[in-house]
Coordinates of C-alpha atoms in Angstrom, one line a residue:
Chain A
X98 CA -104.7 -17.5 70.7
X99 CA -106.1 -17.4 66.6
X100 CA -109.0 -15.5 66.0
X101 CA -110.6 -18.5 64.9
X102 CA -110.8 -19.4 68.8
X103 CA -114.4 -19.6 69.3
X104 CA -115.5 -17.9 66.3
X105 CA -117.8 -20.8 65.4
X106 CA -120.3 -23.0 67.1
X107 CA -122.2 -26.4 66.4
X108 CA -126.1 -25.0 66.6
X109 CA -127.1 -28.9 65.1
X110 CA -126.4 -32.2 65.6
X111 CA -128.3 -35.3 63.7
X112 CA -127.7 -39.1 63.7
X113 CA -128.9 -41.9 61.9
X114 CA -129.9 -45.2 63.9
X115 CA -126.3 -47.6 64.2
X116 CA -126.0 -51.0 63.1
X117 CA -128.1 -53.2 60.7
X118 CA -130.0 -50.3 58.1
X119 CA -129.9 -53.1 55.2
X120 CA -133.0 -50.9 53.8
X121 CA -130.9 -48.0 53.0
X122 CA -128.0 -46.3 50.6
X123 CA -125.4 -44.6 52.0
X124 CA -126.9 -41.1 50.5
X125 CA -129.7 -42.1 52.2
X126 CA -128.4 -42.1 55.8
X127 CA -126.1 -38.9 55.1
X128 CA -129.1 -36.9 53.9
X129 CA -131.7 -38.6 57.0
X130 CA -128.5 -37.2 58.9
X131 CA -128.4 -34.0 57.2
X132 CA -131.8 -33.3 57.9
X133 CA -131.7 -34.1 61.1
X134 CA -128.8 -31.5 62.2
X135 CA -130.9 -29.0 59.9
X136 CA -133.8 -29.6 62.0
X137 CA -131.7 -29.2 65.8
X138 CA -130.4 -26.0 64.2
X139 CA -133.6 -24.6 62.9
X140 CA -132.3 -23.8 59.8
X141 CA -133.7 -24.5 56.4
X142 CA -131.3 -26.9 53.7
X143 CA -131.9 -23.9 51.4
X144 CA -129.6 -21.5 53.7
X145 CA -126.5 -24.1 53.8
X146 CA -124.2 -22.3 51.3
X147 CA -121.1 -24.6 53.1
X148 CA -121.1 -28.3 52.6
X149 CA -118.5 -30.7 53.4
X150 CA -118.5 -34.4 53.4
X151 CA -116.2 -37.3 52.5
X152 CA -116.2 -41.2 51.9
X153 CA -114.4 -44.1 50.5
X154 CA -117.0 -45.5 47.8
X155 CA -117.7 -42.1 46.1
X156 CA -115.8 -40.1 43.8
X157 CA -117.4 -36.6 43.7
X158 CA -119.0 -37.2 47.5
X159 CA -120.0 -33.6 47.5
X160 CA -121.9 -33.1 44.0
X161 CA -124.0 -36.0 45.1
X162 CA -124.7 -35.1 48.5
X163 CA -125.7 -31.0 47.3
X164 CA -127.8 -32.5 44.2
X165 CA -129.5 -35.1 46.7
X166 CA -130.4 -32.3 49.0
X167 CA -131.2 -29.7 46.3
X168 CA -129.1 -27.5 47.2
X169 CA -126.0 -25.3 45.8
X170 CA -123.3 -24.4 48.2
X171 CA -120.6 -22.1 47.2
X172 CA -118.3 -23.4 49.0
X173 CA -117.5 -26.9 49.1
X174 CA -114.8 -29.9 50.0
X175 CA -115.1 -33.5 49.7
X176 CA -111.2 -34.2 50.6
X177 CA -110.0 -37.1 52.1
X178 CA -107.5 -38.1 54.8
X179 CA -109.3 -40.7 56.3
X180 CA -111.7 -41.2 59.1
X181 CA -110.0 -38.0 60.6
X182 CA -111.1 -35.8 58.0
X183 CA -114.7 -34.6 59.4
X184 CA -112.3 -33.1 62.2
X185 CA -110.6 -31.3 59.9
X186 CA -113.3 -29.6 58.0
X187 CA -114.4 -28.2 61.4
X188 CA -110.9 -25.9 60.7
X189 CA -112.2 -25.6 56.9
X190 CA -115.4 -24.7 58.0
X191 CA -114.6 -22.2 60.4
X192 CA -111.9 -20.0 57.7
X193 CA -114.5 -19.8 55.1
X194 CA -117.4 -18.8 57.9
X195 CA -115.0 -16.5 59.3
X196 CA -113.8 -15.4 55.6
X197 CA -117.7 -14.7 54.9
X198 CA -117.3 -17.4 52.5
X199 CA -120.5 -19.3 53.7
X200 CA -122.5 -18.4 56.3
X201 CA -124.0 -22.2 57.2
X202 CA -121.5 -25.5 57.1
X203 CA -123.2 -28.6 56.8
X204 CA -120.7 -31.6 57.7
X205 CA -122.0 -34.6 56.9
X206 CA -121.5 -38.3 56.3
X207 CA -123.2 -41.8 55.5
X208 CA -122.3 -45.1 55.1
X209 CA -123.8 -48.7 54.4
X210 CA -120.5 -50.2 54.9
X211 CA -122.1 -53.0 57.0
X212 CA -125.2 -54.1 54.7
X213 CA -122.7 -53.9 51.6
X214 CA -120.5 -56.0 53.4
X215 CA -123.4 -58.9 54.1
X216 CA -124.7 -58.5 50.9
X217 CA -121.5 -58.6 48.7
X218 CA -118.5 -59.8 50.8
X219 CA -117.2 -57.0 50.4
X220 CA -115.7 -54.1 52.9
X221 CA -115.5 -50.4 51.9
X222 CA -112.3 -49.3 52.0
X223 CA -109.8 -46.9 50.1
X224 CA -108.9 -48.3 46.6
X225 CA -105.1 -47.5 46.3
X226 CA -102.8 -50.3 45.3
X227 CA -99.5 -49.1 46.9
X228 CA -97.2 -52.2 46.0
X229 CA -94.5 -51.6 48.7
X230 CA -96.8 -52.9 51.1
X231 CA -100.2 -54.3 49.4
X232 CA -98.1 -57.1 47.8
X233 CA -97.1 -58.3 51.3
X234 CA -101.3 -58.8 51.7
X235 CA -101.2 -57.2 54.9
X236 CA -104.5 -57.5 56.6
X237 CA -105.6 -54.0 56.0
X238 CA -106.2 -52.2 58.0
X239 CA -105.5 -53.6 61.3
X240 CA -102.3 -55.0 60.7
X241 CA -101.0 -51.3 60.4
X242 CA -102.4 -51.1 64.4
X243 CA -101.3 -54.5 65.3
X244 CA -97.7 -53.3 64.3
X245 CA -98.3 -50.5 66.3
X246 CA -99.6 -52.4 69.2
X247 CA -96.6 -54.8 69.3
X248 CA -94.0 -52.4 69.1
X249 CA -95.7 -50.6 72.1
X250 CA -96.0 -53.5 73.8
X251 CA -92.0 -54.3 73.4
X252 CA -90.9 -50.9 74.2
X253 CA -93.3 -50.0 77.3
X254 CA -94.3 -53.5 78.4
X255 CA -97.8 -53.0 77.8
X256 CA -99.9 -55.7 77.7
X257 CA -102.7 -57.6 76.1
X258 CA -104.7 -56.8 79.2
X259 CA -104.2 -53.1 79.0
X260 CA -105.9 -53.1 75.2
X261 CA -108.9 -55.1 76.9
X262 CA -109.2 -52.5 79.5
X263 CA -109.6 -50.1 76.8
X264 CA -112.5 -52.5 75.1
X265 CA -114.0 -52.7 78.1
X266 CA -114.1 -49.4 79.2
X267 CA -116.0 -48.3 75.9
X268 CA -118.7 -51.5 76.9
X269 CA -119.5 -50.1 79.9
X270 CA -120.1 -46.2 78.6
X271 CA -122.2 -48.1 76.0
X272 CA -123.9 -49.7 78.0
X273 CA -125.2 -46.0 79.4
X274 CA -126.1 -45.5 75.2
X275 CA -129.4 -46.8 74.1
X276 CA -128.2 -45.9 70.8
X277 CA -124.8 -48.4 71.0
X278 CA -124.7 -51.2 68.8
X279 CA -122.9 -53.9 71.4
X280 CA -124.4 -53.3 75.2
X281 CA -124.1 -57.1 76.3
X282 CA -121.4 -57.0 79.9
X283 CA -117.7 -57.5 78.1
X284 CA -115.2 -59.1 80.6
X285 CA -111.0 -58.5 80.1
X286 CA -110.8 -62.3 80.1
X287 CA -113.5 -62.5 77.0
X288 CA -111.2 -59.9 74.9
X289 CA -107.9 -62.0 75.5
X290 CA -109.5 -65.5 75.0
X291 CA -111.4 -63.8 71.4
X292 CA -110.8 -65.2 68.3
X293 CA -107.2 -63.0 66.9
X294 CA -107.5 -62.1 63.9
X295 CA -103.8 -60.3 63.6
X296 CA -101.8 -60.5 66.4
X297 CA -101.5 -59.0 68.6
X298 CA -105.0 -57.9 67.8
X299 CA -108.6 -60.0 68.7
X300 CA -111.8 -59.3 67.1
X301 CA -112.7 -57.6 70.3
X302 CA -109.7 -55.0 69.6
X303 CA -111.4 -54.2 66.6
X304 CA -114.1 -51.9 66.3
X305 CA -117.3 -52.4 64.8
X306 CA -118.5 -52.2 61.1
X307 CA -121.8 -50.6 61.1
X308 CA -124.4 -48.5 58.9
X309 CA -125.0 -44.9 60.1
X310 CA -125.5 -41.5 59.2
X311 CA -124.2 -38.2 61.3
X312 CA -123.8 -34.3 60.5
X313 CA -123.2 -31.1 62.1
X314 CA -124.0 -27.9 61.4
X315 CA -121.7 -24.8 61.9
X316 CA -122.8 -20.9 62.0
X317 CA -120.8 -17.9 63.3
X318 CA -120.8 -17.3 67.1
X319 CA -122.7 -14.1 66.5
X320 CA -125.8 -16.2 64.5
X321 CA -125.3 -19.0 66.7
X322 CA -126.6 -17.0 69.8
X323 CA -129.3 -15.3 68.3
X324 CA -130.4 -19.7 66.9
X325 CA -129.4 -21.5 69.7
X326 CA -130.4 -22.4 73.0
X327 CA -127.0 -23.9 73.9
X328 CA -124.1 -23.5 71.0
X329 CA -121.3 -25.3 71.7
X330 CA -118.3 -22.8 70.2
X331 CA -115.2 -24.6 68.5
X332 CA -111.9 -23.1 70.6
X333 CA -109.5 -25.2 68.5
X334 CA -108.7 -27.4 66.0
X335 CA -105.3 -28.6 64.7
X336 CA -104.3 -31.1 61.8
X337 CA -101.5 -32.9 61.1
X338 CA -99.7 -35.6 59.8
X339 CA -96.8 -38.1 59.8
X340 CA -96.5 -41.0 57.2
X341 CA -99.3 -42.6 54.9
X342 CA -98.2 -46.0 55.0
X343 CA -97.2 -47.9 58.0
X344 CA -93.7 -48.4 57.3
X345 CA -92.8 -44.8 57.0
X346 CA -94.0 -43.6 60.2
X347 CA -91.3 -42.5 62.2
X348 CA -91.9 -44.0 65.4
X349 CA -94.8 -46.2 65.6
X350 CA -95.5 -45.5 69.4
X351 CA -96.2 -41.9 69.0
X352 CA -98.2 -40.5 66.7
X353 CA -99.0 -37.2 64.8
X354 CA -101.8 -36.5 67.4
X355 CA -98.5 -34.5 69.5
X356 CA -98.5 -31.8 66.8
X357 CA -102.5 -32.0 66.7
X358 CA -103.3 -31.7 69.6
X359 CA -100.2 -29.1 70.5
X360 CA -102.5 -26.5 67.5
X361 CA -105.2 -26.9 68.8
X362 CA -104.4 -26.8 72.5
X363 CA -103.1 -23.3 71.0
X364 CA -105.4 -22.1 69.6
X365 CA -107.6 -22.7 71.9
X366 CA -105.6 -21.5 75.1
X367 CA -106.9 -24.8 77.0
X368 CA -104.5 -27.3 78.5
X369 CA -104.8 -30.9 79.2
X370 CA -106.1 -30.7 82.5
X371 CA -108.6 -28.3 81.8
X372 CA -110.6 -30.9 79.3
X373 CA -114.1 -32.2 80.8
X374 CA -114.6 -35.3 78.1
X375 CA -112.4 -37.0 75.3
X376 CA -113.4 -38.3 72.5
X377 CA -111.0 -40.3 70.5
X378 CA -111.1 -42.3 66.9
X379 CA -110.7 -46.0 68.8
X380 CA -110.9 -47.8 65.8
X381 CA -108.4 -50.6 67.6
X382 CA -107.8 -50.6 71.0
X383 CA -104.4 -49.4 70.8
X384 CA -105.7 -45.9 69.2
X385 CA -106.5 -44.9 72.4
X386 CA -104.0 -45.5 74.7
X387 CA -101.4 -44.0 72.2
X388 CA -103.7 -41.1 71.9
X389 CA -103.6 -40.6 76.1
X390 CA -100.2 -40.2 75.8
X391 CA -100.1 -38.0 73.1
X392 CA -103.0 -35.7 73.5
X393 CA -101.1 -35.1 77.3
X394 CA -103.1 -37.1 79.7
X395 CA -100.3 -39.3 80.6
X396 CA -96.5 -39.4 79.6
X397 CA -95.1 -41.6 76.7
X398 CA -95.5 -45.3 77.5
X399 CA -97.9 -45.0 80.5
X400 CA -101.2 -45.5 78.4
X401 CA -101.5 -48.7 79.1
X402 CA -100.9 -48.1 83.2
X403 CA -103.0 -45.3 82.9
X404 CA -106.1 -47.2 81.1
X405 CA -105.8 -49.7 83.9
X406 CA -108.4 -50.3 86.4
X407 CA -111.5 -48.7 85.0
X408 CA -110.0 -45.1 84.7
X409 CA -111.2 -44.2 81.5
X410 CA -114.6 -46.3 81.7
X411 CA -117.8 -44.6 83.7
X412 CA -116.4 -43.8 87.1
X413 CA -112.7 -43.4 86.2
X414 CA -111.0 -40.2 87.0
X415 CA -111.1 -39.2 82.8
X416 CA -114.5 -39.7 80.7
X417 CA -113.3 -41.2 77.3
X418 CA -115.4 -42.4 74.5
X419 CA -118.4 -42.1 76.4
X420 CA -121.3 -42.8 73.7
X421 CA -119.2 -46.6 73.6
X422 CA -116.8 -45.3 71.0
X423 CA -116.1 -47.5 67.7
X424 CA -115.4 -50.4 69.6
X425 CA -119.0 -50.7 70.9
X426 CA -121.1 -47.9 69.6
X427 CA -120.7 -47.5 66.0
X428 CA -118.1 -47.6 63.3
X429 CA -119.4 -46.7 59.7
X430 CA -115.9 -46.7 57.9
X431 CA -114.8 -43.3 59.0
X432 CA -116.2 -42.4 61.8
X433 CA -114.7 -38.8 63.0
X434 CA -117.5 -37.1 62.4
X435 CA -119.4 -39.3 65.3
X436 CA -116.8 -37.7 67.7
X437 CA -118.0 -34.6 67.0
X438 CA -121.5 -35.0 67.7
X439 CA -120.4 -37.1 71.0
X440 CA -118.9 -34.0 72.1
X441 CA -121.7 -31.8 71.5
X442 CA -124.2 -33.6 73.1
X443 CA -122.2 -33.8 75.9
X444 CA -121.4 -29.9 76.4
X445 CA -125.0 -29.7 75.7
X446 CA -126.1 -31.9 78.7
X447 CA -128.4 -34.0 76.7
X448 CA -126.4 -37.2 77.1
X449 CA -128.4 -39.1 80.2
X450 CA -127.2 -42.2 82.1
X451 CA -124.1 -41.0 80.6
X452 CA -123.8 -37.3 80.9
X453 CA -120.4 -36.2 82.1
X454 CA -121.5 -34.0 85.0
X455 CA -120.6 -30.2 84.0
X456 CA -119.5 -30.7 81.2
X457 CA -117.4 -27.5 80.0
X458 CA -114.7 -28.1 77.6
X459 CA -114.7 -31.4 75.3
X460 CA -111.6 -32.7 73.1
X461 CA -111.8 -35.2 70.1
X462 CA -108.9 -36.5 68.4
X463 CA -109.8 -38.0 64.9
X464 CA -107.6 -40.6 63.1
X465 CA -106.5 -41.4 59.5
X466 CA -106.0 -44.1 57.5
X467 CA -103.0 -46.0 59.5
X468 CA -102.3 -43.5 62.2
X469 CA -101.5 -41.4 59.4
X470 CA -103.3 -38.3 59.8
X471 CA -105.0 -36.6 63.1
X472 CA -107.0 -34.1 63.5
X473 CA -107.5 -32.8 67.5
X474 CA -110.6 -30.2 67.8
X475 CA -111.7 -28.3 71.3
X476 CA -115.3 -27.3 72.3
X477 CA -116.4 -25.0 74.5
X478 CA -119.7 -24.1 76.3
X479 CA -120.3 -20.3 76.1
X480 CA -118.6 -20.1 80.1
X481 CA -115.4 -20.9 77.9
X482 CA -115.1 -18.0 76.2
Chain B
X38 CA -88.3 -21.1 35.2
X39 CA -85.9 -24.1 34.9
X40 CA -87.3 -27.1 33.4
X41 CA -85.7 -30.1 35.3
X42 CA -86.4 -33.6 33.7
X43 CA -86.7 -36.0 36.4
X44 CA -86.7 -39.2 34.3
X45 CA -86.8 -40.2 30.9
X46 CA -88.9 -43.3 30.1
X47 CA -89.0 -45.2 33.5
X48 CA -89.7 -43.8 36.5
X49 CA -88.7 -44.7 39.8
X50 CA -91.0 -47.8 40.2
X51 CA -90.3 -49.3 37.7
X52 CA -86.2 -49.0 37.6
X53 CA -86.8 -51.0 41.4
X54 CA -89.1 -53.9 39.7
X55 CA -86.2 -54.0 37.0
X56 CA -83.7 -54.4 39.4
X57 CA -85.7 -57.0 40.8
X58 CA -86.1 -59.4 37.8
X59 CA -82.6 -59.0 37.7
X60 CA -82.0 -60.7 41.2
X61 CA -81.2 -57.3 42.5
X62 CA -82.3 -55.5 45.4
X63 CA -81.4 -51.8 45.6
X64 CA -82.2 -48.5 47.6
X65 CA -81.5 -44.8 46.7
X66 CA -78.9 -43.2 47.8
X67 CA -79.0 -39.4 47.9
X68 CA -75.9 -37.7 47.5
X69 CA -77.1 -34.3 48.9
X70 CA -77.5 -35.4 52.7
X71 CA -75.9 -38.8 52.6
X72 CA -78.8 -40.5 53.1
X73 CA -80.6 -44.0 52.3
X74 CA -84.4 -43.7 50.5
X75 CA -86.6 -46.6 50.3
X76 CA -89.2 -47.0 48.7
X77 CA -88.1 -45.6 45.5
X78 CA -88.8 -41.6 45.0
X79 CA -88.4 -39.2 42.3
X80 CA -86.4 -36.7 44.9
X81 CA -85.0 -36.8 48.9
X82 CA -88.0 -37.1 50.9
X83 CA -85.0 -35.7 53.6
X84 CA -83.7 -33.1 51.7
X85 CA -85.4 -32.6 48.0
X86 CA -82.7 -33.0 45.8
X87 CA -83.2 -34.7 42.8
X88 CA -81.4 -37.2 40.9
X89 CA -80.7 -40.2 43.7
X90 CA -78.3 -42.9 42.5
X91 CA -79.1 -46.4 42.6
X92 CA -77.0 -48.8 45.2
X93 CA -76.9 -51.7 46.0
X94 CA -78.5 -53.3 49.4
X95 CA -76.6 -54.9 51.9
X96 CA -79.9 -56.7 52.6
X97 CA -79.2 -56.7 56.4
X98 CA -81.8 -55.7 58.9
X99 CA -83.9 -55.9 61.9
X100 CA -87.4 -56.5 62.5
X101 CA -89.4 -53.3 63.8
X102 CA -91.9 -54.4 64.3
X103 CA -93.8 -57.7 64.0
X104 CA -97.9 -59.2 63.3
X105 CA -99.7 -62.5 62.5
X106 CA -102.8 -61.9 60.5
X107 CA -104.3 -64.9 60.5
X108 CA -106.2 -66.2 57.6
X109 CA -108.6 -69.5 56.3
X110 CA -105.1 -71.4 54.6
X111 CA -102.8 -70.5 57.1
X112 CA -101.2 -67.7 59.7
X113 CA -98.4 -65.7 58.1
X114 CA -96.1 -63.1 59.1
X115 CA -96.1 -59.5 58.5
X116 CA -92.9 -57.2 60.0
X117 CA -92.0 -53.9 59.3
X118 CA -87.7 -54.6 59.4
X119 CA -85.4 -51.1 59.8
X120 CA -82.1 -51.5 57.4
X121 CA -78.8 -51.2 58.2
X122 CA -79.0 -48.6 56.0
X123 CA -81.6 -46.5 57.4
X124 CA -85.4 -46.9 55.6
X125 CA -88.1 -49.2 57.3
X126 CA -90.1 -51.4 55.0
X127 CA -92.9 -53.8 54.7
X128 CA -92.3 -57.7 54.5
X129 CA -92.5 -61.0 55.6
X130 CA -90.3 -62.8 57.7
X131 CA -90.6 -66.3 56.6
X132 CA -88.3 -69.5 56.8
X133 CA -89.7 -69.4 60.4
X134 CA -92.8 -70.1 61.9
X135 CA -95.1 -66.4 61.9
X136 CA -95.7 -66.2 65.6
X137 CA -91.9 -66.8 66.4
X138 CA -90.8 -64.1 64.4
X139 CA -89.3 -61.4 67.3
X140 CA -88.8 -57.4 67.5
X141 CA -84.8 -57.1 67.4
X142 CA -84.5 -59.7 65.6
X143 CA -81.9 -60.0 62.4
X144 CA -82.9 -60.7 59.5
X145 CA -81.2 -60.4 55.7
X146 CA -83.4 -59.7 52.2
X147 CA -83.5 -62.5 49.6
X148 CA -85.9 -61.9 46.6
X149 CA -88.8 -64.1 46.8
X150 CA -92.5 -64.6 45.1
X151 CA -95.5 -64.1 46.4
X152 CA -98.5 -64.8 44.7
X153 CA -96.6 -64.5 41.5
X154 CA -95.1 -61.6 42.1
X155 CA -91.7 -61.1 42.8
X156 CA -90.4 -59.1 45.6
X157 CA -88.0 -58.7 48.6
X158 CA -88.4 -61.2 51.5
X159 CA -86.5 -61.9 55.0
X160 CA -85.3 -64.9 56.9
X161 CA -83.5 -64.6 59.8
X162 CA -79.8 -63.7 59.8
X163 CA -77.4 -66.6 60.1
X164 CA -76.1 -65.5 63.7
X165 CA -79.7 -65.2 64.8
X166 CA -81.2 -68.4 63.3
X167 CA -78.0 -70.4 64.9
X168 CA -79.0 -69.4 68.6

C-alpha cells in the first residue's frame, strides 16, 4: 500500500443545476460550482493555493478559471486526457498536498456544451484533425464505442438487449435523482426500437449533452478532520492508458481500465468485492459493461449476462451509476468529475431515495476520449482506514 | 549527445500522401523487430528504432471491427480492418451495402476519394464477395 492511501480527503462537494442553463457561460457554471464546494468545505477561495481543471473549448482553462475566481494558486494543471482527466488530478492533487506543495485543491469544471450546441449547431469537442481516421468522417465520438460494441457483441454474443439493460438501469437510479435530466420510465424495447444513429448504437445508447457545473475540494486527512463532519478519504487512484485513436487499441473488448483499476486497487489494499457503489464514465452504454469486466466484477465477456435482469439498476445485487449516470443524469462533455461527487455524496449518506445503504468504500472509473485513457479512483469513509 | 536526424524535408506524413498520389499504398517496415507500422511514424512504436523502410502493401485484410453511422444523404460504413501484415486501420468498406459489411470478413485496399481527398479504401476480397 502507497503512502498516498488515504492521505487526502474530499471535505466539498458543489454542483451546478443539469440540463438547459442557456443563461450561462461555461466559466460561469465552473465558478457557481467552485463556490459551491468552497462553501461545503468551509473554506474561503482565498486559501485554494491548488487548482485543477480541464475542458475542450479553452486553451489556458486554468489562468481563466484562477483570474475569474481571484485567486493565485501555486500549483496548477489544466491537462487533458479526456473526460477521465478530473480522476486523474485526484492522483495530482493528492502528490502535491502530500508534497506540501498546496495545502487546498480545488477541482473543478463547467460546461455550456448544450446551449452552444442549440444556439450554434455546433458540439464541443476536441479540435485535432488526425487524418488516418478523420478523413474516413467517422461519427465522432460514438463510432469509436459502436466499434467497440460490435466487436463485443461478435466475440461474447452480447446483445442489443444487454446495452439497453444498461440504459435502463441508469433510468431507474435517476429516477431516485431529482437532480437527473431524463426521469420519464425507459423500457428495453424503447432503447432497441430508438432511432440508431451508428450501429450498433441508438440514441438511447448515447448519453446526454447537457450544461453543468461540478467541483471538489481536497485537504490533507489531518485538516480534513479538524473541517469536516464527514471526509470521505481517497484510498486509491490509478491512471492509465492504451491507444488514442480507435484503431490502435489493442483489443477493443478490454480496455485500459485493467491496469487502472489493478493501481488503484493497490494502492488502496481494497478488492473488488469489498466496493459498496461504482461509478462509471457511461458515456455509451457499452462503457459500462466493458468496465464490469475490467474493474473485476465479472470475468471478460460476461458484462453483458451480468448487466442482465436489473442487477446493476436499484435493487440489483451491485449499485452502479446511481445518480442516473451520463446516460440519464447529466453529460457536460467530460463528465469525470461528476463521478466523483456521485461517490462522495454517497459515502456521505446524503444521497436519499437513492442512498446505497452503508455505504463504506466507493469506486469510479473515468474514461477518455475513445476508451483511450482511464482513470480508476477508491474512497473510503474514515471506518476504511 | 548524438544528434540523430530523423528526416530531411518530408516527414513521415507526408512520404504516405506521396505514395498515395502515386497509386501506392505502403506501410513501414521496421527492420529492428521485424515488424509492420501503420500509420506512418518517425520510429518503432514496438521497439524505438528509427529509420523504418517503406514497403509495399499487400492490401489484403480483414474487417475488425465494423459500424453504420447513419447520416441525412445516406448510411455508410465505417470498419476498423487488421492486415495481413499486422497494423489495424480506419476505413470504409464500400462496393457493398454498409450494414452487410461483416466482422471476419476479407477485404483488399484500393485507393479511393472521399470528399476530394484521396486515400485507402476496402471492398471485399474476391473469395469473399463470390460466396
Amino acid at each position: 500500500m502507497s503512502d498516498l492511501r488515504g492521505s487526502v480527503a474530499v471535505v466539498g462537494v458543489g454542483l451546478t443545476a443539469f440540463g438547459d442553463l442557456p443563461g450561462r457561460s461555461a466559466r460561469e457554471n465552473m465558478a457557481e460550482a467552485a463556490f459551491h464546494a468552497l462553501a461545503d468545505a468551509g473554506i474561503s477561495k482565498n486559501e485554494v493555493d491548488g487548482l485543477f481543471t480541464s475542458n475542450f473549448p479553452d486553451t489556458f482553462p486554468c489562468l481563466h478559471l484562477a483570474e475569474y475566481l481571484g485567486i493565485h494558486p501555486r500549483v496548477m494543471d489544466d491537462s487533458n486526457i479526456g473526460g477521465s482527466v478530473y480522476v486523474s488530478q485526484l492522483q495530482h492533487a493528492a502528490l502535491a498536498i502530500e508534497a506540501g506543495l498546496c495545502d487546498v485543491a480545488l477541482i473543478a469544471m463547467g460546461s455550456n456544451t448544450r446551449s452552444k450546441l442549440k444556439q450554434t449547431g455546433v458540439v464541443d469537442a476536441p479540435r485535432e484533425f488526425f487524418k488516418y481516421a478523420d478523413e474516413y468522417k467517422p461519427k465522432a465520438p460514438m463510432n469509436a464505442y459502436a466499434l467497440a460494441a460490435a466487436r463485443h457483441m461478435h466475440q461474447y454474443g452480447t446483445t442489443r438487449e444487454h446495452l439497453a439493460e444498461v440504459a435502463v438501469a441508469a433510468r431507474r437510479w435517476a429516477q431516485l435523482n431529482p437532480r437527473a435530466m431524463r426521469r420519464e420510465p425507459l423500457s428495453i424495447a424503447e432503447v432497441m426500437d430508438a432511432k440508431m444513429v451508428c450501429d450498433p448504437l441508438s440514441v438511447l445508447d448515447c448519453c446526454l449533452i447537457a450544461d453543468a457545473g461540478a467541483a471538489v475540494v481536497l485537504v490533507s486527512a489531518e485538516r480534513a478532520r479538524a473541517l469536516a463532519e464527514k471526509p470521505i478519504y481517497l484510498l486509491g487512484v490509478g491512471v492509465a492508458t492504451s491507444h488514442s485513436n480507435i484503431a490502435q487499441m489493442p483489443d477493443l473488448t478490454t480496455t485500459a481500465a485493467v491496469e487502472s483499476s489493478k493501481r488503484a486497487y493497490a494502492m488502496a489494499g481494497i478488492r473488488p468485492q469489498d466496493v459498496d457503489v461504482v461509478e462509471v464514465y457511461d458515456a455509451f452504454t457499452i462503457n459500462t459493461i466493458l468496465f464490469m469486466e475490467d474493474l473485476g466484477f465479472c470475468p471478460k465477456g460476461e458484462g453483458g449476462h451480468f448487466v442482465a435482469n436489473g442487477n446493476i439498476g436499484p435493487g440489483g445485487t451491485l449499485p452502479v451509476n446511481t445518480n442516473g449516470g451520463g446516460l440519464s443524469c447529466v453529460h457536460p462533455g467530460m463528465y469525470g468529475l461528476m463521478l466523483i461527487v456521485e461517490c462522495v455524496e454517497q459515502l456521505r449518506g446524503t444521497t436519499g431515495d437513492r442512498q446505497v445503504p452503508n455505504a463504506e468504500v466507493a469506486l469510479c472509473n473515468g474514461n477518455g476520449g475513445y476508451l483511450s485513457s482511464q482513470v480508476t479512483a477508491i474512497f473510503g469513509t474514515e471506518s476504511t482506514l | 549527445m548524438t544528434f540523430q536526424q530523423f528526416f530531411d524535408e518530408q516527414g513521415p506524413d507526408q512520404h504516405f500522401a506521396a505514395f498515395l498520389a502515386a497509386g501506392q499504398f505502403k506501410l513501414q517496415f521496421c527492420s529492428a523487430c521485424e515488424r509492420h507500422v501503420f500509420y506512418p511514424r518517425l520510429a518503432c512504436p514496438h521497439c524505438g528504432a528509427a529509420g523504418l523502410d517503406w514497403v509495399a502493401a499487400s492490401g489484403e485484410g480483414v474487417v475488425y471491427s465494423t459500424s453504420v453511422p447513419r447520416a441525412k444523404d445516406g448510411n455508410y460504413n465505417i470498419s476498423l480492418v487488421d492486415l495481413v501484415e499486422g497494423p489495424r486501420m480506419m476505413t470504409r468498406v464500400v462496393d457493398i451495402e454498409p450494414e452487410q459489411v461483416r466482422i471476419g470478413m476479407k477485404v483488399q485496399a484500393f485507393i479511393g476519394e472521399l470528399e476530394g481527398e484521396t486515400l485507402v479504401l476496402f471492398r471485399p476480397a474476391q473469395e469473399d464477395a463470390d460466396e
